[in-house]
XYZ file of C-alpha atoms in Angstrom:
507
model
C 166.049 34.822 12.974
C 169.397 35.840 12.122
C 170.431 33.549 9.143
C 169.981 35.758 6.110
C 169.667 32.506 4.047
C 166.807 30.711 5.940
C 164.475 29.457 3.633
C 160.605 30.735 3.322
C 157.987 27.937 2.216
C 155.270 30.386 1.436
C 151.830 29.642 2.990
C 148.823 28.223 0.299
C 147.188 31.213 -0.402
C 143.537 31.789 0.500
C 140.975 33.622 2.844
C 141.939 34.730 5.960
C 139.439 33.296 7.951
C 136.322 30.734 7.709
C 133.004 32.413 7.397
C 130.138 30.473 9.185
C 131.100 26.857 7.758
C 133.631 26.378 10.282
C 134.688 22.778 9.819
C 135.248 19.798 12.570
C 138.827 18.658 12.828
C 139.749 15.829 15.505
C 143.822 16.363 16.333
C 144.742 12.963 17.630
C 147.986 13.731 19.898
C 149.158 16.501 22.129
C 152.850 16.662 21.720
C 154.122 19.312 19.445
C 152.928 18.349 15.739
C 149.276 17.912 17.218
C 149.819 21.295 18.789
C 151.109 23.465 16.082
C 148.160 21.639 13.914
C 145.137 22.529 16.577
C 146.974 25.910 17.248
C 147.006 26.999 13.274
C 143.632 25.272 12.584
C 141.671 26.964 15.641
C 143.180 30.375 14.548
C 141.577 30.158 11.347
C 138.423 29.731 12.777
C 138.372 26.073 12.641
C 136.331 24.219 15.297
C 139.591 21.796 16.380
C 139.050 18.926 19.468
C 142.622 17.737 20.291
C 142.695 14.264 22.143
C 145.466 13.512 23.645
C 146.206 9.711 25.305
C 148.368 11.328 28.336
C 146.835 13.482 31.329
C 149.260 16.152 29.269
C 150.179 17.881 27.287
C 153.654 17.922 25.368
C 154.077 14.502 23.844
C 157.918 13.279 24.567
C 158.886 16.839 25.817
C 155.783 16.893 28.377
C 155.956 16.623 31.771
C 154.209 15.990 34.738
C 153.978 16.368 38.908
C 155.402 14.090 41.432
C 155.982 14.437 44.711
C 159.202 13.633 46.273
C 159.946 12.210 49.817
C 161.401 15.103 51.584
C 157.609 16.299 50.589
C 158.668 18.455 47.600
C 156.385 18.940 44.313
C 158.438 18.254 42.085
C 158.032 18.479 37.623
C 159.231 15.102 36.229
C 159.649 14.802 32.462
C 161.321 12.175 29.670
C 164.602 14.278 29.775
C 166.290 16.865 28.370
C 165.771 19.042 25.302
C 167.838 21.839 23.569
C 165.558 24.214 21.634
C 168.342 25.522 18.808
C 168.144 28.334 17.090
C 167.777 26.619 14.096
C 163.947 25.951 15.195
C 162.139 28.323 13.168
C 158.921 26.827 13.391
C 158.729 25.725 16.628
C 159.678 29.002 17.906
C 156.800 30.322 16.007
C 154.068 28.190 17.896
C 155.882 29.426 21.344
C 155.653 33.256 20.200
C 152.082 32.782 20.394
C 152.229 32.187 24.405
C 155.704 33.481 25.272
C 156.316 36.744 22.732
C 159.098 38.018 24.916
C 161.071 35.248 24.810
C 161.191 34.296 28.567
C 160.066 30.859 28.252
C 163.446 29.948 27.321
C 166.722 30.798 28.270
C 170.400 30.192 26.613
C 173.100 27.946 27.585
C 176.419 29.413 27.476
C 178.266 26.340 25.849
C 177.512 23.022 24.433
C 180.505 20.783 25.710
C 181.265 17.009 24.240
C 183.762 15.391 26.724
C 185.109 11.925 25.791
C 186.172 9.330 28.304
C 190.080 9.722 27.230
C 190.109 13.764 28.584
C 189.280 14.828 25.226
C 186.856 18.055 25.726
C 185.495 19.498 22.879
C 182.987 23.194 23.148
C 181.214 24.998 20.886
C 181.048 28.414 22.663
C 182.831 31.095 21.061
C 182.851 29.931 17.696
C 181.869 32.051 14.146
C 178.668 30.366 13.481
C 178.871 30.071 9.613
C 180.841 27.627 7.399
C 184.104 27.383 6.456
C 184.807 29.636 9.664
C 183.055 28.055 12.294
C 184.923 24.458 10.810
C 187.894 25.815 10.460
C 187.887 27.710 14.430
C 186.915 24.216 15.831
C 189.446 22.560 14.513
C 191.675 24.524 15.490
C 190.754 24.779 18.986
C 189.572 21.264 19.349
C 192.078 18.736 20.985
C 189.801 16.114 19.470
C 190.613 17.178 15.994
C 194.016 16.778 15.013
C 195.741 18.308 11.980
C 198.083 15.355 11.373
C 195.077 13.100 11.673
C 193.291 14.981 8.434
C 195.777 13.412 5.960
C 193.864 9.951 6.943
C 190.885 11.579 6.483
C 188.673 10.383 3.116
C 188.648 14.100 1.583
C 185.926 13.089 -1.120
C 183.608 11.820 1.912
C 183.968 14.397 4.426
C 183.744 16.993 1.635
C 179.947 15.409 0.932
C 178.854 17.149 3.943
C 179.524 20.616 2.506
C 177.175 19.742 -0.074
C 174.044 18.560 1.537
C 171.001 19.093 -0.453
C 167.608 17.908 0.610
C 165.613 16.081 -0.308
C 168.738 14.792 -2.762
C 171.109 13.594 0.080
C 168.360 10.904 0.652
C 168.652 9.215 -2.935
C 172.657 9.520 -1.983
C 173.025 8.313 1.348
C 170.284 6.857 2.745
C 170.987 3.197 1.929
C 173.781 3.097 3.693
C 174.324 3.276 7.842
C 175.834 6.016 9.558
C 178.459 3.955 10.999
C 179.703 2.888 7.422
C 179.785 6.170 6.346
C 181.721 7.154 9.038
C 184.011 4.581 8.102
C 184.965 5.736 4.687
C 185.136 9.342 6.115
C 188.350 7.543 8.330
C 187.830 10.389 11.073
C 189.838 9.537 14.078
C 187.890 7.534 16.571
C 187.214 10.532 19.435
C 186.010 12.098 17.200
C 183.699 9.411 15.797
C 182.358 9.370 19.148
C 182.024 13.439 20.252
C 181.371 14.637 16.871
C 179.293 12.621 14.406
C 178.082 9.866 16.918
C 176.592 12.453 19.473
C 174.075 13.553 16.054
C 173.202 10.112 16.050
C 172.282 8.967 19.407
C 170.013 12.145 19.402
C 168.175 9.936 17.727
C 168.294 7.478 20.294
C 169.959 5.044 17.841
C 173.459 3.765 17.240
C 174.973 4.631 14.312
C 174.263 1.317 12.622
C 170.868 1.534 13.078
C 170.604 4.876 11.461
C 170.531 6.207 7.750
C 173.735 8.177 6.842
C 171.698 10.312 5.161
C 169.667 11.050 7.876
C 173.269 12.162 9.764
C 174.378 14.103 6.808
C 171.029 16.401 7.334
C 171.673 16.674 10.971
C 175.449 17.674 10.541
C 174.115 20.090 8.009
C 171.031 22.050 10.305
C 172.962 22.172 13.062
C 176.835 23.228 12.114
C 177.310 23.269 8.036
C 174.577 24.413 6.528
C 172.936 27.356 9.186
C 174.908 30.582 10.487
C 172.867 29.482 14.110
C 175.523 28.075 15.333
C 175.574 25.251 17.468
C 174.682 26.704 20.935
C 170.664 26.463 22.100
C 168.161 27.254 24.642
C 166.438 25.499 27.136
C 163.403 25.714 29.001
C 163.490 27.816 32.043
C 161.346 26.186 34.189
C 159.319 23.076 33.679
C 157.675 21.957 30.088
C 154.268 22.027 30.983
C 154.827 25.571 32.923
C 156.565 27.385 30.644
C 154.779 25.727 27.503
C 151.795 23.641 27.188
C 150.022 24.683 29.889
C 150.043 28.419 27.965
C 149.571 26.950 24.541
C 146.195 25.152 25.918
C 145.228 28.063 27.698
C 145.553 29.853 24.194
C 144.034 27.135 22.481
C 140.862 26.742 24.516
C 140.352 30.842 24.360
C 140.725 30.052 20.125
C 137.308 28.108 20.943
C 139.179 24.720 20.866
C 138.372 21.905 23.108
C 141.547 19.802 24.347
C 141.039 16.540 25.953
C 143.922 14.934 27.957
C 143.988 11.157 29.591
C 141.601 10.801 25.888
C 142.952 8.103 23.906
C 141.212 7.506 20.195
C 140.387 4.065 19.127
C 139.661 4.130 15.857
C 138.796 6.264 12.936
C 135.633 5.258 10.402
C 133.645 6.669 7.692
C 131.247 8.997 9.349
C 127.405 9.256 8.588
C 126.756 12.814 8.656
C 130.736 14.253 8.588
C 133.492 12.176 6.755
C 134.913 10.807 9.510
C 133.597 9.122 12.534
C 135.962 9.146 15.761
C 136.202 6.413 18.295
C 136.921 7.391 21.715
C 136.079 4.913 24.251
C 132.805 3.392 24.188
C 131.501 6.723 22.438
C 132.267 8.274 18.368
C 132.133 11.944 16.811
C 132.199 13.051 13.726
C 134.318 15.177 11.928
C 135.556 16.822 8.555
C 138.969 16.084 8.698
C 141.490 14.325 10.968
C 144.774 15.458 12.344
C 146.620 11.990 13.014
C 150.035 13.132 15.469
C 150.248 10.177 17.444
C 153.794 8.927 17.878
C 154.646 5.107 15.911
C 153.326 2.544 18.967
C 150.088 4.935 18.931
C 149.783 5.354 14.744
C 150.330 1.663 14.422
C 147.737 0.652 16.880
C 145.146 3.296 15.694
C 145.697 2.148 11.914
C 145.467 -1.381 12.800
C 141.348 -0.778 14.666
C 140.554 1.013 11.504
C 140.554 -1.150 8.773
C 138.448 1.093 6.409
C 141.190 4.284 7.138
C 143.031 5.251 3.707
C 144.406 2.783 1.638
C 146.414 -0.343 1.695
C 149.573 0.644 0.349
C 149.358 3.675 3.065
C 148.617 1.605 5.866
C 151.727 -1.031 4.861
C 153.670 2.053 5.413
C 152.341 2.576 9.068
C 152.940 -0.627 9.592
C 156.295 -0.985 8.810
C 157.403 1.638 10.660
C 159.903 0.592 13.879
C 160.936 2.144 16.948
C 164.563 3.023 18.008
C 166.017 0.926 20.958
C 165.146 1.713 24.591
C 166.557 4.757 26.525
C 166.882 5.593 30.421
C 166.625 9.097 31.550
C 167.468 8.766 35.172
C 166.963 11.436 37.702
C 168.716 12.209 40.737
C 167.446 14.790 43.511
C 170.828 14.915 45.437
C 171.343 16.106 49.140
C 175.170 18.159 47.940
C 175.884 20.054 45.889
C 177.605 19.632 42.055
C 180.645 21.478 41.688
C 179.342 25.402 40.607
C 181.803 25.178 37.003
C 179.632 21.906 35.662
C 177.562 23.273 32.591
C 174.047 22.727 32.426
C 174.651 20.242 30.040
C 177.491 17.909 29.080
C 177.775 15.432 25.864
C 179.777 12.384 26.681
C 181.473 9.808 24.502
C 183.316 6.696 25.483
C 181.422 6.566 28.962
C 179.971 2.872 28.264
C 175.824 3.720 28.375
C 176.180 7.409 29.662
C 175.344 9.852 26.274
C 174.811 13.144 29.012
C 174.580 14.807 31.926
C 172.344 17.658 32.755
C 172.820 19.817 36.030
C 168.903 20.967 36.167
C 169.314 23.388 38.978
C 172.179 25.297 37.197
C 169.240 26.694 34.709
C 165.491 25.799 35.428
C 164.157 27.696 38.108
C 161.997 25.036 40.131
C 164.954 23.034 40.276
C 167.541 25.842 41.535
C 164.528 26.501 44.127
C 165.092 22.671 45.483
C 168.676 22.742 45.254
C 169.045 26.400 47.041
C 165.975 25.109 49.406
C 168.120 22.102 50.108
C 171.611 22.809 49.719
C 171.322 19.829 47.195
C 171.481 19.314 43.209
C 169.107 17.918 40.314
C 170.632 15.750 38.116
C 169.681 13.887 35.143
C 172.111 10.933 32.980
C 170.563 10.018 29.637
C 171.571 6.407 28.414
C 170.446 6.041 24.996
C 169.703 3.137 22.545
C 170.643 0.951 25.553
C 171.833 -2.747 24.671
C 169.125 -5.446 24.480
C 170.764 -7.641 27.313
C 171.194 -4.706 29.735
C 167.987 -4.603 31.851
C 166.688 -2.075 33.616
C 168.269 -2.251 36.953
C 171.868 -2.727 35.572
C 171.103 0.054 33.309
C 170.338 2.415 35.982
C 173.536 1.485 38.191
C 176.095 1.749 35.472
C 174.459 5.229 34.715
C 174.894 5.999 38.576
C 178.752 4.542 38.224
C 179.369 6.606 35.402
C 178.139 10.012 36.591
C 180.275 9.201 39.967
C 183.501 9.276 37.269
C 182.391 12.055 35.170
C 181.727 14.172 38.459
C 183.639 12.834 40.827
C 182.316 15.031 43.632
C 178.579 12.830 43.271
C 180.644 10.236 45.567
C 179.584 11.319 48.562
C 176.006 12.636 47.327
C 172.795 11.134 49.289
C 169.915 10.524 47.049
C 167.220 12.523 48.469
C 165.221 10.763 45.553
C 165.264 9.385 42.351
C 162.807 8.803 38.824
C 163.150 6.972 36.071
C 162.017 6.702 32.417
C 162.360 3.732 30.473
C 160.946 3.995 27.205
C 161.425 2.805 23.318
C 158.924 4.953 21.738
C 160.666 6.986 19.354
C 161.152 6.555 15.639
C 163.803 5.051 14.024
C 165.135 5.702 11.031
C 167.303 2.654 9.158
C 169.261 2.886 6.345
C 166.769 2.540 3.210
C 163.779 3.708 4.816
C 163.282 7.133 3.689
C 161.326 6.445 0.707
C 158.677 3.926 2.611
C 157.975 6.357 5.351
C 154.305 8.218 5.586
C 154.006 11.669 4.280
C 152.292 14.841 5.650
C 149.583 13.895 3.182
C 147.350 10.486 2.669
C 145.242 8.971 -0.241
C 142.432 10.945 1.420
C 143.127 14.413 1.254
C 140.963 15.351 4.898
C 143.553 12.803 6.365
C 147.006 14.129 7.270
C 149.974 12.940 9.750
C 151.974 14.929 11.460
C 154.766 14.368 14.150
C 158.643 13.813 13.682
C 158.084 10.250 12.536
C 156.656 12.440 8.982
C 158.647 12.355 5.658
C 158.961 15.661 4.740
C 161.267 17.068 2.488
C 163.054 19.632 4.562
C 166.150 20.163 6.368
C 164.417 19.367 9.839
C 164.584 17.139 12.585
C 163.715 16.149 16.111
C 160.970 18.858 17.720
C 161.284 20.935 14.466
C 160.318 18.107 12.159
C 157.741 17.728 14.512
C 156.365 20.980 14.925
C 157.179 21.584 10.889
C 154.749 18.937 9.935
C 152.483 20.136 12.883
C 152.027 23.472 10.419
C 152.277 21.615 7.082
C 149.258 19.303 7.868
C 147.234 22.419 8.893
C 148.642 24.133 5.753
C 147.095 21.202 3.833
C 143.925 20.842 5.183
C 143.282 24.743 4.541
C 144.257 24.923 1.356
C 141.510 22.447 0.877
C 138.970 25.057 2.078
C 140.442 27.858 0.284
C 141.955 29.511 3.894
C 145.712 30.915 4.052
C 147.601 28.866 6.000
C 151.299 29.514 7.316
C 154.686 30.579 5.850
C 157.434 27.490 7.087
C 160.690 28.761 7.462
C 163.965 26.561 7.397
C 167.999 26.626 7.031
C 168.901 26.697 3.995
C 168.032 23.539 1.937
C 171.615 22.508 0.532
C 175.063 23.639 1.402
C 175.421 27.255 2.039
C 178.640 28.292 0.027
C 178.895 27.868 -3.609
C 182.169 27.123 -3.723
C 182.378 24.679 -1.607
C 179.389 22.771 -3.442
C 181.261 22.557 -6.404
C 184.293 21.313 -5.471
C 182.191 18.529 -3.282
C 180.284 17.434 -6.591
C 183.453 17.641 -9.019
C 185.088 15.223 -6.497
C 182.421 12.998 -5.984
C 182.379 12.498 -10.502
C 186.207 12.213 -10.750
């Protein structure tokens, strides 16, 4: 951790361990929340089952085997994922498998590349504000100086002074794409800069909260001395990961269940809570729900008796972002050796990125140095409701052939693809309607990145955040310590600069 700023949440105090009344507590999901839950909760002593609806382990950064048609074994998953720095918490859960560090490894830049020529890195930058601001824009041929005189100073200067959870009484009843409108950036940079945050959502930018935007500018290039470079796994997610975490969780005494999908949750007879799985029901003390929104929805909807009403209107009404395609390409030449492991685009119709897999994860290199061949993967996201599948996936193809020109004469050894519209969205206005860590029965929590919580967090840190604070919650309860959060600092991290945002924003 190298931010001398990062905020501490401490844990809830208590004892260090349970003593003999161990208690029962069902984790429903095995993607990171339900993991950093069952991990936390079966350190402590607690006696955790973790049922998880997949045959793994991982939730939306899982993965799983195929086998190709050249007879390979090959690790297919739902696309890529940067681990930042910024991920204080979820690099806690993977010290408890990986210590060393190995699991991951950096990428030396994160490139944006717009369809005009426009190329835009973030390698080599200071990595605190003003400096790291002031360095791109001078480097960046996106970013023009005579463009800042169109700029909306008393906007743009809101994102200096990001405070959470205040930004979201601020900004979040408004889009991103409006907001970006009375900022009056120039348009390539609409698309590399502010528009890339939002599609990491999966959403477009007028499906999203501003607010929501504003946070993500601020973790990942205003408000943290991180910088904006990350890591990424170095070989397969369920290698390098989950298949260690659930090795460490079953020696913990925990039981995990994959290909397990709960049903329904009742009043129990003997323990609070009775758990349907199947044709069959367990009991427990307390309930984990991490489930992502298709699976919450559905398991609040077979248990009527679960919480209360006003809760469960809140499950209900949350909605999904738009579809995404993560196509993958097993290719019989080569990409050029200079193409980074990962590339933002902008401006490339559906194409958001491109990631060369065999220029970092190792089971992929083995193919492509096996081969002769590449591993390549386009990510198309909050794809157009009249584009269908099949058009989706050639336009993808079409694009990549422009990006990389050299893919032209590429064979597809094979191919995969991943259609899917299961992640949360987050509109403008719903902040305040969106479930908590905590329910009107306090042996009930939700965790996952679909969780209110009022933190500067987001994506697979949100997840993993809430993973801890639902443990930390259901602890407390017992009188056992829980776990110190850490995140980047919670509003903008020079004084200054704060003050002349908030003195603008009165005149």
């Amino acid at each position: 951790m190298r931010d001398r700023r990062a905020v501490r949440i401490p844990a809830p105090p208590g004892r260090a361990q349970f003593d003999g009344d161990a208690p029962v507590v069902v984790v429903v999901g095995g993607g990171i929340a339900g993991l950093a839950a069952a991990t936390l909760l079966a350190e402590r002593g607690a006696k955790v089952v973790l049922c998880e609806r997949e045959n793994h382990l991982g939730g939306r950064a899982g993965g799983w085997s195929t086998r190709l048609k050249d007879g390979s074994e090959a690790t297919m998953t739902r696309g890529f994922h940067a681990f930042f720095r910024q991920y204080y918490n979820l690099r806690s859960l993977l010290r408890r498998v990986d210590p060393a560090g190995r699991a991951l490894t950096p990428l030396p830049d994160y490139p944006l590349q717009h369809a005009s020529g426009h190329r835009d890195t973030f390698a080599k930058l200071p990595t605190a504000v003003p400096w790291n601001a002031l360095a791109f824009l001078r480097n960046s041929p996106t970013f023009r100086w005579g463009d800042l005189p169109d700029v909306n100073a008393r906007a743009a200067l809101s994102l200096l002074d990001v405070s959470v959870p205040r930004v979201y009484e601020e900004l979040d009843g408004i889009d991103a794409a409006t907001y970006l409108e009375r900022i009056r950036f120039p348009e390539a940079a609409h698309a590399l800069a502010f528009e890339v945050f939002s599609r990491s959502f999966f959403a477009h930018p007028t499906q999203m909260s501003a607010a929501e935007l504003a946070v993500m500018f601020h973790i990942y290039f205003l408000g943290s001395s991180e910088g904006l470079l990350f890591d990424v796994a170095a070989d397969p997610f369920p290698h390098g990961l989950w298949e260690p975490l659930r090795r460490h969780l079953a020696l913990l005494g925990a039981t995990v269940c994959t290909g397990t999908e709960v049903n329904a949750v009742r009043p129990g007879e003997r323990k609070r809570f009775e758990v349907g799985i199947g044709e069959g029901a367990f009991e427990a003390d307390a309930v984990v729900l991490a489930a992502d929104v298709p699976g919450l929805r559905a398991l609040v909807d077979g248990s009527p008796a679960l919480a209360d009403q006003a809760w469960r209107e809140k499950v209900s009404a949350l909605r999904t972002a738009p579809r995404f395609l993560v196509s993958r390409y097993w290719l019989d030449t080569p990409v050029d050796a200079d193409r980074p492991g990962f590339l933002g685009t902008g401006g490339h119709d559906l194409l958001d990125n491109i990631s060369v897999l065999d220029h970092y994860e190792h089971e992929a290199r083995a193919w492509a140095a096996r081969t002769g061949g590449a591993v390549v993967e386009l990510h198309g996201y909050a794809l157009p409701s009249d584009v269908d599948e099949q058009d989706a996936k050639s336009r993808l193809w079409q694009q990549l052939t422009e990006v990389y020109p050299e893919t032209k004469r590429a064979a597809v050894v094979d191919e995969r693809h991943e259609l899917r519209a299961d992640c949360p969205l987050f509109p403008a206005g719903g902040h305040a309607g969106r479930p908590t860590v905590t329910t009107p029965d306090e042996f009930l929590v939700v965790a996952g990145d679909l969780v209110r919580i009022d933190l500067p967090v987001a994506l697979m840190e949100r997840a993993a955040t809430t993973g801890f604070a639902a443990a930390n919650h259901l602890l407390s309860r017992w009188g056992v310590v829980g776990t110190d959060l850490w995140t980047v600092p919670t509003e903008g991290r020079v004084p200054l600069l704060r003050s002349v945002a908030r003195r603008w924003r009165t005149l």
